[in-house]
Amino acid sequence: MTRHLLRDDDLTPAEQAEILQLAAELKADRWGRKPLAGPQTVAVIFDKSSTRTRVSFAVGIADLGGSPLIISTANSQLGGKETPSDTARVLERMTAAIVWRTYAQAGLEEMARGTTIPVVNALSDDFHPCQLLADLFTIREHKGDLAGLTVTFYGDGKSNMAHSFVLAGAIAGMHVRVASPESYAPREDVVADAHRIAAQTGGSLTLLSDPEAAAEGADVIVTDTWVSMGKEDEKQHRLLSLGSYKVTSDIMARAASDAIFLHCLPADRGYEVDAEVIDGPQSVVWDEAENRLHAQKALLVWLLAKQEEAA
């Protein structure tokens, strides 16, 4: 069976841990694996603008001995005339894997159903599993074992980053808190999935509307932009609704004394986070950005190995 990564819970706890360990090995020996030697090609498709995703996948595929084929949806048939499943059936004849940064999760699911090569969600409106692998890897580097750590996400609980933290954190056995207005709470089905997973891993999920209480004793504080791509017309409403959930020095002071700060970037300093936090000594956002490279390489190595096992 072809393995894909469309959402965080496509991985079991053991598989997630295996990929994170592989990321550490690849970071220590950057050119030690060449599963794409040939070079084989990986299609990397973009519906949305990108810096970290584009660079990390392009560099990572090259590091693994392959050739990244960067495709803009606007300049391909996928942008209008062709279905995701038909595009996938074409690409599987020429490429080793498909990476897609898109809007609708349903499109990724249709693409995965239509192909026999791995499909990777490089971001959708619902989930951002590649970012979470990098985030968990970064937390592991700075804090050690993930299980039992408390991580608090601030801001839009309905965002792809919040949904992925809820799921990936539960898989890792972490205690995840989401601090948001009730109207921005994570989707009920995602919350239910996280509770089910956490019951098996010893993790937990808590939804809070009090931003100060959410920070108490946390090992990791996380936020994301309040105005994601496609939400620009909601900017003023979001700034008003989420204003109390800015990560400030006062919030960081309520967390554990050795707490770290994460943000997947790009950041709007002064909105979701103060400059003194993101640029301060507890911030690990630049390690986090670099670790997109190592975590995604690990994911590709793992998926390609699973593909070879299934052949």
PDB file of C-alpha atoms in Angstrom:
ATOM      1  CA  MET A   1       0.000   0.000   0.000  1.00  0.00           C
ATOM      2  CA  THR A   2       1.322   3.444  -0.939  1.00  0.00           C
ATOM      3  CA  ARG A   3       1.900   5.663   2.086  1.00  0.00           C
ATOM      4  CA  HIS A   4       1.076   9.358   2.003  1.00  0.00           C
ATOM      5  CA  LEU A   5       1.280  12.219   4.509  1.00  0.00           C
ATOM      6  CA  LEU A   6      -1.938  14.188   4.119  1.00  0.00           C
ATOM      7  CA  ARG A   7      -2.550  14.939   7.798  1.00  0.00           C
ATOM      8  CA  ASP A   8      -0.540  14.431  10.951  1.00  0.00           C
ATOM      9  CA  ASP A   9      -2.388  11.331  12.112  1.00  0.00           C
ATOM     10  CA  ASP A  10      -1.433   9.442   8.972  1.00  0.00           C
ATOM     11  CA  LEU A  11       1.566   8.521  11.167  1.00  0.00           C
ATOM     12  CA  THR A  12       1.464   6.310  14.233  1.00  0.00           C
ATOM     13  CA  PRO A  13       3.409   7.381  17.345  1.00  0.00           C
ATOM     14  CA  ALA A  14       6.183   4.910  16.456  1.00  0.00           C
ATOM     15  CA  GLU A  15       6.346   6.160  12.854  1.00  0.00           C
ATOM     16  CA  GLN A  16       6.452   9.801  13.942  1.00  0.00           C
ATOM     17  CA  ALA A  17       9.314   9.018  16.332  1.00  0.00           C
ATOM     18  CA  GLU A  18      11.137   7.089  13.607  1.00  0.00           C
ATOM     19  CA  ILE A  19      10.975  10.052  11.229  1.00  0.00           C
ATOM     20  CA  LEU A  20      12.155  12.485  13.905  1.00  0.00           C
ATOM     21  CA  GLN A  21      15.130  10.250  14.710  1.00  0.00           C
ATOM     22  CA  LEU A  22      15.916  10.002  11.007  1.00  0.00           C
ATOM     23  CA  ALA A  23      15.787  13.812  10.787  1.00  0.00           C
ATOM     24  CA  ALA A  24      18.438  13.992  13.517  1.00  0.00           C
ATOM     25  CA  GLU A  25      20.636  11.546  11.614  1.00  0.00           C
ATOM     26  CA  LEU A  26      20.243  13.470   8.361  1.00  0.00           C
ATOM     27  CA  LYS A  27      21.018  16.762  10.088  1.00  0.00           C
ATOM     28  CA  ALA A  28      24.230  15.236  11.440  1.00  0.00           C
ATOM     29  CA  ASP A  29      25.126  13.704   8.051  1.00  0.00           C
ATOM     30  CA  ARG A  30      23.382  15.902   5.514  1.00  0.00           C
ATOM     31  CA  TRP A  31      24.419  14.025   2.374  1.00  0.00           C
ATOM     32  CA  GLY A  32      24.437  10.532   3.867  1.00  0.00           C
ATOM     33  CA  ARG A  33      21.304   9.255   2.065  1.00  0.00           C
ATOM     34  CA  LYS A  34      20.678   9.287  -1.698  1.00  0.00           C
ATOM     35  CA  PRO A  35      17.361   7.468  -2.279  1.00  0.00           C
ATOM     36  CA  LEU A  36      16.603   9.770  -5.225  1.00  0.00           C
ATOM     37  CA  ALA A  37      19.936   9.158  -6.986  1.00  0.00           C
ATOM     38  CA  GLY A  38      19.551   8.934 -10.715  1.00  0.00           C
ATOM     39  CA  PRO A  39      18.473  11.664 -10.354  1.00  0.00           C
ATOM     40  CA  GLN A  40      14.825  10.830  -9.787  1.00  0.00           C
ATOM     41  CA  THR A  41      12.375  13.719  -9.913  1.00  0.00           C
ATOM     42  CA  VAL A  42       9.908  14.886  -7.259  1.00  0.00           C
ATOM     43  CA  ALA A  43       7.046  17.138  -8.379  1.00  0.00           C
ATOM     44  CA  VAL A  44       6.574  20.070  -5.986  1.00  0.00           C
ATOM     45  CA  ILE A  45       3.324  21.889  -6.782  1.00  0.00           C
ATOM     46  CA  PHE A  46       2.382  25.335  -5.483  1.00  0.00           C
ATOM     47  CA  ASP A  47      -1.075  26.897  -5.368  1.00  0.00           C
ATOM     48  CA  LYS A  48       0.154  29.352  -2.728  1.00  0.00           C
ATOM     49  CA  SER A  49       3.214  31.566  -2.455  1.00  0.00           C
ATOM     50  CA  SER A  50       6.069  30.140  -0.410  1.00  0.00           C
ATOM     51  CA  THR A  51       9.568  30.723   0.905  1.00  0.00           C
ATOM     52  CA  ARG A  52      10.457  28.024   3.450  1.00  0.00           C
ATOM     53  CA  THR A  53       8.434  25.248   1.805  1.00  0.00           C
ATOM     54  CA  ARG A  54       9.827  25.959  -1.662  1.00  0.00           C
ATOM     55  CA  VAL A  55      13.430  26.271  -0.555  1.00  0.00           C
ATOM     56  CA  SER A  56      13.451  23.381   1.918  1.00  0.00           C
ATOM     57  CA  PHE A  57      11.870  20.896  -0.464  1.00  0.00           C
ATOM     58  CA  ALA A  58      13.966  21.972  -3.449  1.00  0.00           C
ATOM     59  CA  VAL A  59      17.216  21.818  -1.467  1.00  0.00           C
ATOM     60  CA  GLY A  60      16.205  18.648   0.362  1.00  0.00           C
ATOM     61  CA  ILE A  61      15.331  16.752  -2.818  1.00  0.00           C
ATOM     62  CA  ALA A  62      18.679  17.765  -4.303  1.00  0.00           C
ATOM     63  CA  ASP A  63      20.470  16.689  -1.094  1.00  0.00           C
ATOM     64  CA  LEU A  64      18.838  13.255  -1.502  1.00  0.00           C
ATOM     65  CA  GLY A  65      20.253  12.929  -5.016  1.00  0.00           C
ATOM     66  CA  GLY A  66      17.076  13.943  -6.824  1.00  0.00           C
ATOM     67  CA  SER A  67      15.759  16.726  -8.997  1.00  0.00           C
ATOM     68  CA  PRO A  68      12.929  18.994  -7.784  1.00  0.00           C
ATOM     69  CA  LEU A  69      10.365  19.903 -10.439  1.00  0.00           C
ATOM     70  CA  ILE A  70       8.675  23.105  -9.220  1.00  0.00           C
ATOM     71  CA  ILE A  71       5.193  23.505 -10.720  1.00  0.00           C
ATOM     72  CA  SER A  72       2.939  26.548 -10.374  1.00  0.00           C
ATOM     73  CA  THR A  73      -0.701  25.523 -10.490  1.00  0.00           C
ATOM     74  CA  ALA A  74      -1.544  28.718 -12.358  1.00  0.00           C
ATOM     75  CA  ASN A  75       0.705  27.567 -15.213  1.00  0.00           C
ATOM     76  CA  SER A  76      -0.480  23.955 -15.326  1.00  0.00           C
ATOM     77  CA  GLN A  77      -3.649  22.120 -16.271  1.00  0.00           C
ATOM     78  CA  LEU A  78      -4.210  21.371 -12.579  1.00  0.00           C
ATOM     79  CA  GLY A  79      -5.124  25.021 -12.242  1.00  0.00           C
ATOM     80  CA  GLY A  80      -8.334  24.581 -14.196  1.00  0.00           C
ATOM     81  CA  LYS A  81      -8.992  21.850 -16.736  1.00  0.00           C
ATOM     82  CA  GLU A  82      -7.586  18.749 -15.055  1.00  0.00           C
ATOM     83  CA  THR A  83      -8.626  16.951 -11.886  1.00  0.00           C
ATOM     84  CA  PRO A  84      -6.092  16.190  -9.143  1.00  0.00           C
ATOM     85  CA  SER A  85      -6.483  12.447  -9.751  1.00  0.00           C
ATOM     86  CA  ASP A  86      -5.801  12.778 -13.490  1.00  0.00           C
ATOM     87  CA  THR A  87      -2.751  14.954 -12.810  1.00  0.00           C
ATOM     88  CA  ALA A  88      -1.539  12.366 -10.302  1.00  0.00           C
ATOM     89  CA  ARG A  89      -1.874   9.532 -12.833  1.00  0.00           C
ATOM     90  CA  VAL A  90       0.310  11.487 -15.247  1.00  0.00           C
ATOM     91  CA  LEU A  91       2.921  12.454 -12.670  1.00  0.00           C
ATOM     92  CA  GLU A  92       3.317   8.922 -11.316  1.00  0.00           C
ATOM     93  CA  ARG A  93       4.639   7.848 -14.732  1.00  0.00           C
ATOM     94  CA  MET A  94       7.496  10.363 -14.493  1.00  0.00           C
ATOM     95  CA  THR A  95       8.191  11.241 -10.846  1.00  0.00           C
ATOM     96  CA  ALA A  96       8.985   9.472  -7.567  1.00  0.00           C
ATOM     97  CA  ALA A  97       6.662  11.512  -5.341  1.00  0.00           C
ATOM     98  CA  ILE A  98       4.302  14.492  -5.340  1.00  0.00           C
ATOM     99  CA  VAL A  99       4.424  17.393  -2.894  1.00  0.00           C
ATOM    100  CA  TRP A 100       1.516  19.845  -3.024  1.00  0.00           C
ATOM    101  CA  ARG A 101       0.977  23.183  -1.218  1.00  0.00           C
ATOM    102  CA  THR A 102      -2.676  23.935  -1.764  1.00  0.00           C
ATOM    103  CA  TYR A 103      -5.984  25.154  -0.364  1.00  0.00           C
ATOM    104  CA  ALA A 104      -8.553  22.353  -0.102  1.00  0.00           C
ATOM    105  CA  GLN A 105      -7.659  19.184   1.802  1.00  0.00           C
ATOM    106  CA  ALA A 106     -10.100  17.354  -0.472  1.00  0.00           C
ATOM    107  CA  GLY A 107      -7.846  17.955  -3.469  1.00  0.00           C
ATOM    108  CA  LEU A 108      -4.917  16.267  -1.728  1.00  0.00           C
ATOM    109  CA  GLU A 109      -7.100  13.327  -0.776  1.00  0.00           C
ATOM    110  CA  GLU A 110      -8.309  12.954  -4.359  1.00  0.00           C
ATOM    111  CA  MET A 111      -4.737  13.126  -5.646  1.00  0.00           C
ATOM    112  CA  ALA A 112      -3.607  10.441  -3.201  1.00  0.00           C
ATOM    113  CA  ARG A 113      -6.469   8.139  -4.224  1.00  0.00           C
ATOM    114  CA  GLY A 114      -5.459   8.551  -7.867  1.00  0.00           C
ATOM    115  CA  THR A 115      -1.785   7.589  -7.667  1.00  0.00           C
ATOM    116  CA  THR A 116       0.593   4.828  -6.644  1.00  0.00           C
ATOM    117  CA  ILE A 117       3.400   7.188  -5.528  1.00  0.00           C
ATOM    118  CA  PRO A 118       3.595   9.096  -2.217  1.00  0.00           C
ATOM    119  CA  VAL A 119       1.697  12.379  -1.926  1.00  0.00           C
ATOM    120  CA  VAL A 120       2.829  14.904   0.694  1.00  0.00           C
ATOM    121  CA  ASN A 121       0.710  17.723   2.079  1.00  0.00           C
ATOM    122  CA  ALA A 122       3.078  20.694   2.065  1.00  0.00           C
ATOM    123  CA  LEU A 123       0.219  22.809   3.499  1.00  0.00           C
ATOM    124  CA  SER A 124      -3.536  22.884   3.114  1.00  0.00           C
ATOM    125  CA  ASP A 125      -6.224  25.010   4.693  1.00  0.00           C
ATOM    126  CA  ASP A 126      -6.791  22.254   7.267  1.00  0.00           C
ATOM    127  CA  PHE A 127      -3.357  20.848   8.170  1.00  0.00           C
ATOM    128  CA  HIS A 128       0.391  21.552   7.943  1.00  0.00           C
ATOM    129  CA  PRO A 129       2.026  18.203   8.834  1.00  0.00           C
ATOM    130  CA  CYS A 130       5.444  18.978   7.343  1.00  0.00           C
ATOM    131  CA  GLN A 131       5.758  22.045   9.547  1.00  0.00           C
ATOM    132  CA  LEU A 132       4.817  19.982  12.586  1.00  0.00           C
ATOM    133  CA  LEU A 133       7.535  17.437  11.912  1.00  0.00           C
ATOM    134  CA  ALA A 134      10.005  20.326  11.858  1.00  0.00           C
ATOM    135  CA  ASP A 135       8.481  21.840  15.000  1.00  0.00           C
ATOM    136  CA  LEU A 136       8.547  18.582  16.946  1.00  0.00           C
ATOM    137  CA  PHE A 137      12.123  17.991  15.806  1.00  0.00           C
ATOM    138  CA  THR A 138      13.060  21.479  17.008  1.00  0.00           C
ATOM    139  CA  ILE A 139      11.367  20.933  20.374  1.00  0.00           C
ATOM    140  CA  ARG A 140      13.159  17.595  20.711  1.00  0.00           C
ATOM    141  CA  GLU A 141      16.524  19.264  20.020  1.00  0.00           C
ATOM    142  CA  HIS A 142      15.963  21.855  22.742  1.00  0.00           C
ATOM    143  CA  LYS A 143      13.876  19.957  25.296  1.00  0.00           C
ATOM    144  CA  GLY A 144      14.649  16.248  24.871  1.00  0.00           C
ATOM    145  CA  ASP A 145      11.852  13.680  24.980  1.00  0.00           C
ATOM    146  CA  LEU A 146       8.532  15.044  23.716  1.00  0.00           C
ATOM    147  CA  ALA A 147       6.221  12.910  25.827  1.00  0.00           C
ATOM    148  CA  GLY A 148       4.931  14.818  28.849  1.00  0.00           C
ATOM    149  CA  LEU A 149       5.914  18.286  27.632  1.00  0.00           C
ATOM    150  CA  THR A 150       3.272  21.042  27.647  1.00  0.00           C
ATOM    151  CA  VAL A 151       2.887  23.136  24.509  1.00  0.00           C
ATOM    152  CA  THR A 152       0.485  26.072  24.212  1.00  0.00           C
ATOM    153  CA  PHE A 153      -0.705  27.354  20.849  1.00  0.00           C
ATOM    154  CA  TYR A 154      -1.978  30.948  20.766  1.00  0.00           C
ATOM    155  CA  GLY A 155      -4.345  32.523  18.269  1.00  0.00           C
ATOM    156  CA  ASP A 156      -6.551  30.995  15.598  1.00  0.00           C
ATOM    157  CA  GLY A 157      -7.458  27.520  16.814  1.00  0.00           C
ATOM    158  CA  LYS A 158      -9.180  26.744  13.514  1.00  0.00           C
ATOM    159  CA  SER A 159      -5.965  27.262  11.542  1.00  0.00           C
ATOM    160  CA  ASN A 160      -3.982  24.521   9.838  1.00  0.00           C
ATOM    161  CA  MET A 161      -1.160  25.012  12.346  1.00  0.00           C
ATOM    162  CA  ALA A 162      -3.448  24.646  15.350  1.00  0.00           C
ATOM    163  CA  HIS A 163      -5.075  21.531  13.904  1.00  0.00           C
ATOM    164  CA  SER A 164      -1.690  19.982  13.205  1.00  0.00           C
ATOM    165  CA  PHE A 165      -0.345  20.825  16.674  1.00  0.00           C
ATOM    166  CA  VAL A 166      -3.455  19.274  18.233  1.00  0.00           C
ATOM    167  CA  LEU A 167      -2.948  16.013  16.317  1.00  0.00           C
ATOM    168  CA  ALA A 168       0.854  15.779  16.164  1.00  0.00           C
ATOM    169  CA  GLY A 169       1.225  16.784  19.802  1.00  0.00           C
ATOM    170  CA  ALA A 170      -1.236  14.100  20.880  1.00  0.00           C
ATOM    171  CA  ILE A 171       0.628  11.521  18.793  1.00  0.00           C
ATOM    172  CA  ALA A 172       3.873  12.505  20.558  1.00  0.00           C
ATOM    173  CA  GLY A 173       2.269  12.169  23.994  1.00  0.00           C
ATOM    174  CA  MET A 174       2.413  15.906  24.690  1.00  0.00           C
ATOM    175  CA  HIS A 175      -0.044  18.018  26.670  1.00  0.00           C
ATOM    176  CA  VAL A 176      -1.402  20.459  24.111  1.00  0.00           C
ATOM    177  CA  ARG A 177      -3.241  23.626  25.055  1.00  0.00           C
ATOM    178  CA  VAL A 178      -4.983  25.885  22.560  1.00  0.00           C
ATOM    179  CA  ALA A 179      -5.591  29.456  23.714  1.00  0.00           C
ATOM    180  CA  SER A 180      -8.185  31.145  21.525  1.00  0.00           C
ATOM    181  CA  PRO A 181     -11.612  32.778  21.600  1.00  0.00           C
ATOM    182  CA  GLU A 182     -14.382  30.173  21.639  1.00  0.00           C
ATOM    183  CA  SER A 183     -15.375  31.229  18.104  1.00  0.00           C
ATOM    184  CA  TYR A 184     -11.845  30.318  16.940  1.00  0.00           C
ATOM    185  CA  ALA A 185     -11.649  26.942  18.693  1.00  0.00           C
ATOM    186  CA  PRO A 186     -10.328  23.960  16.691  1.00  0.00           C
ATOM    187  CA  ARG A 187     -12.757  21.933  14.608  1.00  0.00           C
ATOM    188  CA  GLU A 188     -14.782  19.456  16.667  1.00  0.00           C
ATOM    189  CA  ASP A 189     -13.771  16.426  14.601  1.00  0.00           C
ATOM    190  CA  VAL A 190     -10.079  17.291  14.965  1.00  0.00           C
ATOM    191  CA  VAL A 191     -10.532  17.725  18.718  1.00  0.00           C
ATOM    192  CA  ALA A 192     -12.257  14.337  18.908  1.00  0.00           C
ATOM    193  CA  ASP A 193      -9.432  12.677  16.974  1.00  0.00           C
ATOM    194  CA  ALA A 194      -6.845  14.281  19.260  1.00  0.00           C
ATOM    195  CA  HIS A 195      -8.617  13.103  22.423  1.00  0.00           C
ATOM    196  CA  ARG A 196      -8.801   9.572  21.010  1.00  0.00           C
ATOM    197  CA  ILE A 197      -5.081   9.555  20.189  1.00  0.00           C
ATOM    198  CA  ALA A 198      -4.065  11.171  23.485  1.00  0.00           C
ATOM    199  CA  ALA A 199      -5.919   8.466  25.411  1.00  0.00           C
ATOM    200  CA  GLN A 200      -3.520   5.960  23.846  1.00  0.00           C
ATOM    201  CA  THR A 201      -0.285   7.976  24.163  1.00  0.00           C
ATOM    202  CA  GLY A 202      -0.698   9.626  27.566  1.00  0.00           C
ATOM    203  CA  GLY A 203      -1.019  13.096  26.052  1.00  0.00           C
ATOM    204  CA  SER A 204      -3.899  15.523  26.445  1.00  0.00           C
ATOM    205  CA  LEU A 205      -5.706  18.423  24.802  1.00  0.00           C
ATOM    206  CA  THR A 206      -7.115  21.403  26.665  1.00  0.00           C
ATOM    207  CA  LEU A 207      -8.980  24.326  25.070  1.00  0.00           C
ATOM    208  CA  LEU A 208      -8.773  27.616  26.963  1.00  0.00           C
ATOM    209  CA  SER A 209     -10.015  31.140  26.401  1.00  0.00           C
ATOM    210  CA  ASP A 210      -7.828  32.688  29.138  1.00  0.00           C
ATOM    211  CA  PRO A 211      -4.455  33.505  27.518  1.00  0.00           C
ATOM    212  CA  GLU A 212      -2.658  33.942  30.843  1.00  0.00           C
ATOM    213  CA  ALA A 213      -3.841  30.655  32.321  1.00  0.00           C
ATOM    214  CA  ALA A 214      -2.849  28.877  29.085  1.00  0.00           C
ATOM    215  CA  ALA A 215       0.783  29.935  29.531  1.00  0.00           C
ATOM    216  CA  GLU A 216       1.242  28.749  33.117  1.00  0.00           C
ATOM    217  CA  GLY A 217       4.215  26.380  33.300  1.00  0.00           C
ATOM    218  CA  ALA A 218       4.224  25.641  29.547  1.00  0.00           C
ATOM    219  CA  ASP A 219       7.432  24.224  28.084  1.00  0.00           C
ATOM    220  CA  VAL A 220       6.732  25.572  24.599  1.00  0.00           C
ATOM    221  CA  ILE A 221       4.783  28.626  23.446  1.00  0.00           C
ATOM    222  CA  VAL A 222       3.667  28.695  19.809  1.00  0.00           C
ATOM    223  CA  THR A 223       1.792  31.096  17.599  1.00  0.00           C
ATOM    224  CA  ASP A 224       1.160  31.658  13.914  1.00  0.00           C
ATOM    225  CA  THR A 225      -0.006  34.502  11.709  1.00  0.00           C
ATOM    226  CA  TRP A 226      -3.541  35.628  12.454  1.00  0.00           C
ATOM    227  CA  VAL A 227      -4.225  36.323   8.774  1.00  0.00           C
ATOM    228  CA  SER A 228      -3.423  33.241   6.703  1.00  0.00           C
ATOM    229  CA  MET A 229      -3.385  33.184   2.917  1.00  0.00           C
ATOM    230  CA  GLY A 230      -6.945  33.380   1.653  1.00  0.00           C
ATOM    231  CA  LYS A 231      -8.148  35.181   4.814  1.00  0.00           C
ATOM    232  CA  GLU A 232      -6.976  38.686   3.912  1.00  0.00           C
ATOM    233  CA  ASP A 233     -10.523  40.029   3.669  1.00  0.00           C
ATOM    234  CA  GLU A 234     -11.034  39.090   7.343  1.00  0.00           C
ATOM    235  CA  LYS A 235      -7.934  40.934   8.565  1.00  0.00           C
ATOM    236  CA  GLN A 236      -9.545  43.702  10.630  1.00  0.00           C
ATOM    237  CA  HIS A 237     -12.055  41.348  12.247  1.00  0.00           C
ATOM    238  CA  ARG A 238      -9.306  38.873  13.098  1.00  0.00           C
ATOM    239  CA  LEU A 239      -7.034  41.515  14.594  1.00  0.00           C
ATOM    240  CA  LEU A 240      -9.861  42.662  16.853  1.00  0.00           C
ATOM    241  CA  SER A 241     -10.984  39.141  17.797  1.00  0.00           C
ATOM    242  CA  LEU A 242      -7.512  37.739  18.488  1.00  0.00           C
ATOM    243  CA  GLY A 243      -5.862  40.809  20.018  1.00  0.00           C
ATOM    244  CA  SER A 244      -5.812  39.344  23.531  1.00  0.00           C
ATOM    245  CA  TYR A 245      -3.841  36.314  22.339  1.00  0.00           C
ATOM    246  CA  LYS A 246      -0.642  38.093  21.344  1.00  0.00           C
ATOM    247  CA  VAL A 247       2.491  36.389  22.684  1.00  0.00           C
ATOM    248  CA  THR A 248       4.203  38.985  24.861  1.00  0.00           C
ATOM    249  CA  SER A 249       7.021  38.993  27.378  1.00  0.00           C
ATOM    250  CA  ASP A 250       4.374  38.725  30.098  1.00  0.00           C
ATOM    251  CA  ILE A 251       3.020  35.524  28.498  1.00  0.00           C
ATOM    252  CA  MET A 252       6.530  34.074  28.242  1.00  0.00           C
ATOM    253  CA  ALA A 253       7.164  34.958  31.894  1.00  0.00           C
ATOM    254  CA  ARG A 254       4.183  32.807  32.925  1.00  0.00           C
ATOM    255  CA  ALA A 255       5.601  29.808  31.055  1.00  0.00           C
ATOM    256  CA  ALA A 256       8.389  27.624  32.433  1.00  0.00           C
ATOM    257  CA  SER A 257      11.647  29.494  32.986  1.00  0.00           C
ATOM    258  CA  ASP A 258      13.317  27.513  30.207  1.00  0.00           C
ATOM    259  CA  ALA A 259      10.352  27.660  27.814  1.00  0.00           C
ATOM    260  CA  ILE A 260      11.033  28.122  24.100  1.00  0.00           C
ATOM    261  CA  PHE A 261       9.070  30.101  21.526  1.00  0.00           C
ATOM    262  CA  LEU A 262       8.097  28.796  18.073  1.00  0.00           C
ATOM    263  CA  HIS A 263       6.569  30.504  15.030  1.00  0.00           C
ATOM    264  CA  CYS A 264       6.455  28.865  11.598  1.00  0.00           C
ATOM    265  CA  LEU A 265       6.939  32.263   9.865  1.00  0.00           C
ATOM    266  CA  PRO A 266       6.372  34.656   8.219  1.00  0.00           C
ATOM    267  CA  ALA A 267       5.636  36.651  11.368  1.00  0.00           C
ATOM    268  CA  ASP A 268       3.727  39.895  11.830  1.00  0.00           C
ATOM    269  CA  ARG A 269       5.675  41.461  14.679  1.00  0.00           C
ATOM    270  CA  GLY A 270       3.406  43.532  16.866  1.00  0.00           C
ATOM    271  CA  TYR A 271       0.320  41.490  15.994  1.00  0.00           C
ATOM    272  CA  GLU A 272       0.494  37.810  17.004  1.00  0.00           C
ATOM    273  CA  VAL A 273       3.891  38.228  18.718  1.00  0.00           C
ATOM    274  CA  ASP A 274       5.947  41.096  20.073  1.00  0.00           C
ATOM    275  CA  ALA A 275       9.326  41.707  18.468  1.00  0.00           C
ATOM    276  CA  GLU A 276      11.104  41.304  21.812  1.00  0.00           C
ATOM    277  CA  VAL A 277       9.793  37.732  22.029  1.00  0.00           C
ATOM    278  CA  ILE A 278      10.469  36.478  18.496  1.00  0.00           C
ATOM    279  CA  ASP A 279      13.875  38.183  18.464  1.00  0.00           C
ATOM    280  CA  GLY A 280      14.635  37.302  22.078  1.00  0.00           C
ATOM    281  CA  PRO A 281      16.715  34.572  23.754  1.00  0.00           C
ATOM    282  CA  GLN A 282      13.844  32.086  24.142  1.00  0.00           C
ATOM    283  CA  SER A 283      12.998  32.157  20.444  1.00  0.00           C
ATOM    284  CA  VAL A 284      14.126  29.178  18.359  1.00  0.00           C
ATOM    285  CA  VAL A 285      12.351  30.204  15.149  1.00  0.00           C
ATOM    286  CA  TRP A 286      15.522  30.132  13.030  1.00  0.00           C
ATOM    287  CA  ASP A 287      16.346  26.583  14.133  1.00  0.00           C
ATOM    288  CA  GLU A 288      12.705  25.768  13.381  1.00  0.00           C
ATOM    289  CA  ALA A 289      12.989  27.215   9.863  1.00  0.00           C
ATOM    290  CA  GLU A 290      16.184  25.263   9.121  1.00  0.00           C
ATOM    291  CA  ASN A 291      14.637  22.086  10.455  1.00  0.00           C
ATOM    292  CA  ARG A 292      12.018  22.115   7.715  1.00  0.00           C
ATOM    293  CA  LEU A 293      14.881  20.876   5.509  1.00  0.00           C
ATOM    294  CA  HIS A 294      15.942  17.993   7.740  1.00  0.00           C
ATOM    295  CA  ALA A 295      12.432  16.875   8.739  1.00  0.00           C
ATOM    296  CA  GLN A 296      11.147  16.854   5.163  1.00  0.00           C
ATOM    297  CA  LYS A 297      14.183  14.961   3.932  1.00  0.00           C
ATOM    298  CA  ALA A 298      13.520  12.400   6.646  1.00  0.00           C
ATOM    299  CA  LEU A 299       9.876  12.171   5.604  1.00  0.00           C
ATOM    300  CA  LEU A 300      10.797  11.595   1.954  1.00  0.00           C
ATOM    301  CA  VAL A 301      13.402   8.970   2.852  1.00  0.00           C
ATOM    302  CA  TRP A 302      10.825   7.207   5.026  1.00  0.00           C
ATOM    303  CA  LEU A 303       8.039   7.324   2.425  1.00  0.00           C
ATOM    304  CA  LEU A 304      10.320   6.113  -0.357  1.00  0.00           C
ATOM    305  CA  ALA A 305      11.501   3.227   1.843  1.00  0.00           C
ATOM    306  CA  LYS A 306       7.883   2.264   2.501  1.00  0.00           C
ATOM    307  CA  GLN A 307       7.241   2.440  -1.240  1.00  0.00           C
ATOM    308  CA  GLU A 308      10.145   0.090  -1.919  1.00  0.00           C
ATOM    309  CA  GLU A 309       8.947  -2.330   0.779  1.00  0.00           C
ATOM    310  CA  ALA A 310       5.499  -2.433  -0.806  1.00  0.00           C
ATOM    311  CA  ALA A 311       6.817  -3.019  -4.336  1.00  0.00           C
TER     312      ALA A 311
END
